[in-house]
Amino acid sequence: MRGIVVAGNWKMNRDVRAAAELLRDIASGLAAEAPHSSVTAVVCPPFPSLALASELLIGSPLRLGAQNLHFENDGAFTGEVSASMLRAAGCDFVIVGHSERRQFFHEDDAIVNRKARKALEHGLTPIICVGETLEQREAGSTEAVVRTQIHGAFEGFSREQAAAVMIAYEPVWAIGTGRTATPAQAQEVHAFIRALTSELYDSDLAAAMIIQYGGSMKPDNAFELLSQADVDGGLIGGASIIAGQFLSILASANRAALAKHQA
Ligand code: PEP
């Protein structure tokens, strides 16, 4: 049975002091209402706060992730951060190929593949983001776009590598816009992605693959989205930097996990 993974992508928000405050608020909320045993909660603060975050989170079920990494081990790559640095700072997860990185930093599927490969080499779980723009959806090419992105991201991956990856379906038109995919729209693409991973590997791998939804997931829509059969979590932007909202989404994840286990 797949679990539910809810990850907060803080983007370029919260300096070290504000990050510490937010982490304390989230961690104390979780101490009051612990995540269901099959729910994993992850926070992805900006790089400068990672090391402190990992100290603050000792003893908390909250896990740590980063928002990006470089695909080389080390060297003359000014401004970049390596997978081993993220591991040393306490990260278990790293977001790869977020649409903002694709749009503003020109990351293509080949770069996403190299980054995910490097993350895996160092024991980080890459959360590989895919999703179509509004134009692409309206042109009816959502599946073609997602297929190309998944094929590119997994290019050359062994079964073992692929099994250690998570996917986030994030329709670009829903990110930061307040416009959310309907639960039915999300379910449709998630089922398509699962079928695609089955085609690429096998049905056991596909059945175990965590596929998160991202795009304006909020306290008022989280439960319905997370209750969909193929939606295994959320990648949360805006609502993840407000402790009460993130905690409320985690409470919805608990309820959805319970319902899925009882089904
Ligand atoms: C994201 O950035 O991954 C995201 C889903 O953002 P938001 O929740 O703000 O739409």
Tab-separated table of C-alpha atoms and ligand atoms in Angstrom:
chain	number	residue	atom	x	y	z
A	1	MET	CA	0.000	0.000	0.000
A	2	ARG	CA	1.411	3.375	-1.009
A	3	GLY	CA	1.720	6.055	1.628
A	4	ILE	CA	1.004	9.763	1.289
A	5	VAL	CA	3.887	12.233	1.063
A	6	VAL	CA	3.174	15.916	1.637
A	7	ALA	CA	6.108	18.208	0.872
A	8	GLY	CA	6.285	21.949	1.410
A	9	ASN	CA	8.206	23.888	-1.233
A	10	TRP	CA	9.021	27.167	0.474
A	11	LYS	CA	10.569	28.578	-2.723
A	12	MET	CA	12.592	31.784	-2.121
A	13	ASN	CA	10.742	32.669	1.087
A	14	ARG	CA	11.737	32.931	4.780
A	15	ASP	CA	15.209	33.914	5.965
A	16	VAL	CA	16.972	31.794	8.593
A	17	ARG	CA	15.242	33.421	11.541
A	18	ALA	CA	11.779	33.222	9.967
A	19	ALA	CA	12.469	29.655	8.821
A	20	ALA	CA	13.305	28.609	12.389
A	21	GLU	CA	10.057	30.138	13.622
A	22	LEU	CA	7.997	28.436	10.927
A	23	LEU	CA	9.688	25.083	11.573
A	24	ARG	CA	9.001	25.322	15.292
A	25	ASP	CA	5.339	26.100	14.611
A	26	ILE	CA	4.955	23.190	12.191
A	27	ALA	CA	6.861	20.781	14.437
A	28	SER	CA	4.832	21.703	17.509
A	29	GLY	CA	1.600	21.285	15.529
A	30	LEU	CA	2.774	17.828	14.503
A	31	ALA	CA	3.655	16.979	18.078
A	32	ALA	CA	0.005	17.702	18.944
A	33	GLU	CA	-1.389	15.776	15.972
A	34	ALA	CA	1.129	13.212	14.743
A	35	PRO	CA	0.999	12.170	11.094
A	36	HIS	CA	-0.705	8.854	10.309
A	37	SER	CA	1.909	6.095	10.080
A	38	SER	CA	1.658	6.118	6.290
A	39	VAL	CA	1.901	9.913	5.950
A	40	THR	CA	5.312	11.507	5.449
A	41	ALA	CA	5.675	15.247	5.960
A	42	VAL	CA	8.585	17.051	4.316
A	43	VAL	CA	9.714	20.676	4.332
A	44	CYS	CA	11.972	22.173	1.666
A	45	PRO	CA	13.316	25.514	2.926
A	46	PRO	CA	15.878	27.589	0.997
A	47	PHE	CA	19.512	26.416	1.155
A	48	PRO	CA	20.736	28.788	3.909
A	49	SER	CA	18.295	27.299	6.427
A	50	LEU	CA	18.843	23.610	5.738
A	51	ALA	CA	21.577	22.857	8.267
A	52	LEU	CA	19.781	24.690	11.063
A	53	ALA	CA	16.499	23.046	10.053
A	54	SER	CA	17.992	19.587	10.379
A	55	GLU	CA	19.096	20.406	13.938
A	56	LEU	CA	15.723	21.872	14.846
A	57	LEU	CA	13.939	18.817	13.470
A	58	ILE	CA	15.793	16.252	15.573
A	59	GLY	CA	13.089	14.193	17.269
A	60	SER	CA	10.362	15.481	14.928
A	61	PRO	CA	8.685	13.325	12.264
A	62	LEU	CA	9.176	16.212	9.807
A	63	ARG	CA	11.712	15.311	7.116
A	64	LEU	CA	13.935	17.672	5.211
A	65	GLY	CA	14.300	18.316	1.503
A	66	ALA	CA	15.980	20.843	-0.776
A	67	GLN	CA	14.557	22.681	-3.754
A	68	ASN	CA	17.356	22.060	-6.239
A	69	LEU	CA	20.823	20.581	-6.700
A	70	HIS	CA	23.600	20.572	-9.265
A	71	PHE	CA	24.331	17.507	-11.376
A	72	GLU	CA	28.095	17.457	-10.762
A	73	ASN	CA	29.797	16.297	-7.580
A	74	ASP	CA	31.848	19.424	-6.931
A	75	GLY	CA	34.093	21.956	-8.634
A	76	ALA	CA	33.937	25.321	-10.352
A	77	PHE	CA	30.174	25.847	-10.483
A	78	THR	CA	29.726	29.176	-8.738
A	79	GLY	CA	26.448	29.466	-6.915
A	80	GLU	CA	25.550	25.800	-7.139
A	81	VAL	CA	24.982	23.199	-4.412
A	82	SER	CA	25.850	19.504	-4.697
A	83	ALA	CA	23.965	16.385	-3.675
A	84	SER	CA	26.566	15.462	-1.046
A	85	MET	CA	26.256	18.945	0.497
A	86	LEU	CA	22.505	18.417	0.767
A	87	ARG	CA	23.005	15.030	2.401
A	88	ALA	CA	25.485	16.534	4.845
A	89	ALA	CA	22.947	19.244	5.673
A	90	GLY	CA	20.390	16.585	6.604
A	91	CYS	CA	18.259	16.342	3.458
A	92	ASP	CA	16.508	13.155	2.385
A	93	PHE	CA	14.598	14.646	-0.551
A	94	VAL	CA	15.246	17.119	-3.346
A	95	ILE	CA	12.829	18.731	-5.784
A	96	VAL	CA	14.022	18.356	-9.387
A	97	GLY	CA	12.679	20.051	-12.496
A	98	HIS	CA	10.137	22.332	-10.840
A	99	SER	CA	8.367	24.333	-13.531
A	100	GLU	CA	9.906	27.542	-12.181
A	101	ARG	CA	13.351	26.040	-12.764
A	102	ARG	CA	12.312	24.919	-16.229
A	103	GLN	CA	10.840	28.348	-17.034
A	104	PHE	CA	13.325	30.760	-15.427
A	105	PHE	CA	16.526	28.702	-15.426
A	106	HIS	CA	16.042	26.839	-18.687
A	107	GLU	CA	16.216	23.352	-17.223
A	108	ASP	CA	15.236	20.786	-19.794
A	109	ASP	CA	14.482	17.072	-19.474
A	110	ALA	CA	18.158	16.150	-19.990
A	111	ILE	CA	19.182	18.347	-17.046
A	112	VAL	CA	16.336	16.945	-14.946
A	113	ASN	CA	17.623	13.455	-15.753
A	114	ARG	CA	21.196	14.316	-14.725
A	115	LYS	CA	20.047	15.960	-11.508
A	116	ALA	CA	17.753	13.081	-10.543
A	117	ARG	CA	20.569	10.610	-11.301
A	118	LYS	CA	22.974	12.540	-9.076
A	119	ALA	CA	20.413	12.773	-6.281
A	120	LEU	CA	19.928	8.998	-6.385
A	121	GLU	CA	23.683	8.366	-6.346
A	122	HIS	CA	23.818	10.197	-3.044
A	123	GLY	CA	20.788	8.612	-1.441
A	124	LEU	CA	18.446	11.555	-1.936
A	125	THR	CA	14.903	10.919	-3.147
A	126	PRO	CA	14.318	13.132	-6.175
A	127	ILE	CA	10.820	14.567	-6.481
A	128	ILE	CA	10.632	14.947	-10.250
A	129	CYS	CA	8.126	17.598	-11.332
A	130	VAL	CA	6.187	17.345	-14.568
A	131	GLY	CA	3.172	19.188	-15.905
A	132	GLU	CA	1.686	21.046	-18.819
A	133	THR	CA	1.102	24.748	-19.404
A	134	LEU	CA	-2.411	26.115	-19.936
A	135	GLU	CA	-1.728	26.457	-23.652
A	136	GLN	CA	-0.678	22.816	-23.855
A	137	ARG	CA	-3.752	21.652	-21.924
A	138	GLU	CA	-6.041	23.682	-24.141
A	139	ALA	CA	-4.355	22.237	-27.212
A	140	GLY	CA	-5.128	18.744	-25.888
A	141	SER	CA	-1.463	17.840	-25.474
A	142	THR	CA	-1.291	17.253	-21.711
A	143	GLU	CA	-0.518	13.548	-22.064
A	144	ALA	CA	2.038	14.075	-24.814
A	145	VAL	CA	3.850	16.721	-22.746
A	146	VAL	CA	3.867	14.612	-19.598
A	147	ARG	CA	4.966	11.535	-21.541
A	148	THR	CA	7.952	13.419	-23.003
A	149	GLN	CA	8.912	14.777	-19.581
A	150	ILE	CA	8.683	11.361	-17.900
A	151	HIS	CA	10.596	9.621	-20.683
A	152	GLY	CA	13.304	12.299	-20.505
A	153	ALA	CA	13.545	12.250	-16.719
A	154	PHE	CA	13.808	8.440	-16.525
A	155	GLU	CA	16.063	8.005	-19.575
A	156	GLY	CA	18.612	5.276	-18.849
A	157	PHE	CA	17.374	4.644	-15.303
A	158	SER	CA	17.533	1.068	-14.071
A	159	ARG	CA	14.486	-0.386	-12.373
A	160	GLU	CA	16.218	0.127	-9.043
A	161	GLN	CA	16.839	3.804	-9.771
A	162	ALA	CA	13.292	4.355	-11.022
A	163	ALA	CA	11.856	2.697	-7.916
A	164	ALA	CA	13.620	5.249	-5.723
A	165	VAL	CA	12.079	8.275	-7.459
A	166	MET	CA	8.932	10.241	-6.633
A	167	ILE	CA	6.938	12.197	-9.202
A	168	ALA	CA	4.989	15.416	-8.706
A	169	TYR	CA	2.327	16.212	-11.284
A	170	GLU	CA	2.129	19.981	-11.258
A	171	PRO	CA	0.018	21.570	-13.983
A	172	VAL	CA	1.842	24.860	-14.581
A	173	TRP	CA	-1.434	26.769	-14.852
A	174	ALA	CA	-2.308	25.755	-11.283
A	175	ILE	CA	0.973	26.757	-9.612
A	176	GLY	CA	0.650	29.882	-7.510
A	177	THR	CA	-2.492	30.910	-9.376
A	178	GLY	CA	-5.168	29.816	-6.913
A	179	ARG	CA	-6.578	27.776	-9.776
A	180	THR	CA	-6.491	24.081	-8.890
A	181	ALA	CA	-6.926	21.048	-11.090
A	182	THR	CA	-10.219	19.405	-10.207
A	183	PRO	CA	-9.818	16.108	-8.368
A	184	ALA	CA	-10.996	14.366	-11.554
A	185	GLN	CA	-8.433	16.203	-13.714
A	186	ALA	CA	-5.652	15.353	-11.258
A	187	GLN	CA	-6.736	11.700	-11.012
A	188	GLU	CA	-6.830	11.370	-14.793
A	189	VAL	CA	-3.238	12.540	-15.265
A	190	HIS	CA	-1.975	10.620	-12.224
A	191	ALA	CA	-3.467	7.404	-13.593
A	192	PHE	CA	-1.848	8.180	-16.949
A	193	ILE	CA	1.553	8.701	-15.275
A	194	ARG	CA	1.201	5.455	-13.332
A	195	ALA	CA	0.354	3.576	-16.531
A	196	LEU	CA	3.376	5.177	-18.189
A	197	THR	CA	5.728	3.985	-15.437
A	198	SER	CA	4.202	0.526	-15.807
A	199	GLU	CA	4.961	0.609	-19.547
A	200	LEU	CA	8.515	1.793	-18.890
A	201	TYR	CA	9.183	-0.703	-16.080
A	202	ASP	CA	6.483	-2.982	-14.687
A	203	SER	CA	3.194	-2.934	-12.840
A	204	ASP	CA	4.737	-3.570	-9.401
A	205	LEU	CA	6.981	-0.552	-9.744
A	206	ALA	CA	4.065	1.553	-11.003
A	207	ALA	CA	1.830	0.413	-8.140
A	208	ALA	CA	4.418	1.520	-5.586
A	209	MET	CA	5.310	4.858	-7.235
A	210	ILE	CA	4.439	7.938	-5.157
A	211	ILE	CA	2.818	10.538	-7.419
A	212	GLN	CA	2.106	13.853	-5.724
A	213	TYR	CA	-0.201	16.559	-6.983
A	214	GLY	CA	0.983	20.173	-6.888
A	215	GLY	CA	-0.809	23.362	-7.866
A	216	SER	CA	-2.656	25.548	-5.378
A	217	MET	CA	-3.353	22.707	-2.961
A	218	LYS	CA	-4.927	24.410	0.058
A	219	PRO	CA	-6.712	23.352	3.243
A	220	ASP	CA	-10.095	23.547	1.514
A	221	ASN	CA	-9.269	21.278	-1.432
A	222	ALA	CA	-6.566	18.994	-0.022
A	223	PHE	CA	-8.793	16.218	1.289
A	224	GLU	CA	-10.641	15.712	-1.967
A	225	LEU	CA	-7.450	15.755	-4.030
A	226	LEU	CA	-5.600	13.415	-1.642
A	227	SER	CA	-8.549	11.023	-1.605
A	228	GLN	CA	-8.164	10.271	-5.317
A	229	ALA	CA	-6.974	6.732	-5.930
A	230	ASP	CA	-3.762	7.712	-7.722
A	231	VAL	CA	-2.947	10.901	-5.810
A	232	ASP	CA	-0.328	9.961	-3.235
A	233	GLY	CA	0.455	13.307	-1.717
A	234	GLY	CA	0.960	16.954	-2.412
A	235	LEU	CA	3.755	19.320	-3.313
A	236	ILE	CA	2.632	22.522	-1.651
A	237	GLY	CA	3.924	26.012	-2.408
A	238	GLY	CA	2.058	28.978	-0.936
A	239	ALA	CA	0.206	27.067	1.764
A	240	SER	CA	3.420	25.481	3.057
A	241	ILE	CA	4.823	28.721	4.466
A	242	ILE	CA	1.837	29.325	6.705
A	243	ALA	CA	2.074	26.831	9.553
A	244	GLY	CA	-1.683	26.580	10.132
A	245	GLN	CA	-2.375	25.885	6.454
A	246	PHE	CA	0.377	23.303	6.102
A	247	LEU	CA	-0.788	21.561	9.283
A	248	SER	CA	-4.348	21.585	8.045
A	249	ILE	CA	-3.251	19.941	4.764
A	250	LEU	CA	-1.371	17.340	6.810
A	251	ALA	CA	-4.522	16.691	8.831
A	252	SER	CA	-6.358	16.143	5.518
A	253	ALA	CA	-3.582	13.748	4.492
A	254	ASN	CA	-4.133	11.823	7.732
A	255	ARG	CA	-7.856	11.529	7.015
A	256	ALA	CA	-7.243	10.516	3.395
A	257	ALA	CA	-4.671	7.908	4.480
A	258	LEU	CA	-7.125	6.445	6.999
A	259	ALA	CA	-9.883	6.291	4.387
A	260	LYS	CA	-7.568	4.661	1.833
A	261	HIS	CA	-6.453	2.066	4.361
A	262	GLN	CA	-10.039	1.252	5.274
A	263	ALA	CA	-11.144	0.977	1.634
B	1	PEP	C1	4.717	24.561	-6.198
B	1	PEP	O1	5.419	25.546	-6.299
B	1	PEP	O2	5.208	23.430	-6.319
B	1	PEP	C2	3.295	24.763	-5.928
B	1	PEP	C3	2.494	23.737	-6.059
B	1	PEP	O3	2.916	26.026	-5.566
B	1	PEP	P1	1.440	26.477	-5.067
B	1	PEP	O4	0.981	25.469	-4.068
B	1	PEP	O5	1.650	27.822	-4.477
B	1	PEP	O6	0.576	26.490	-6.278
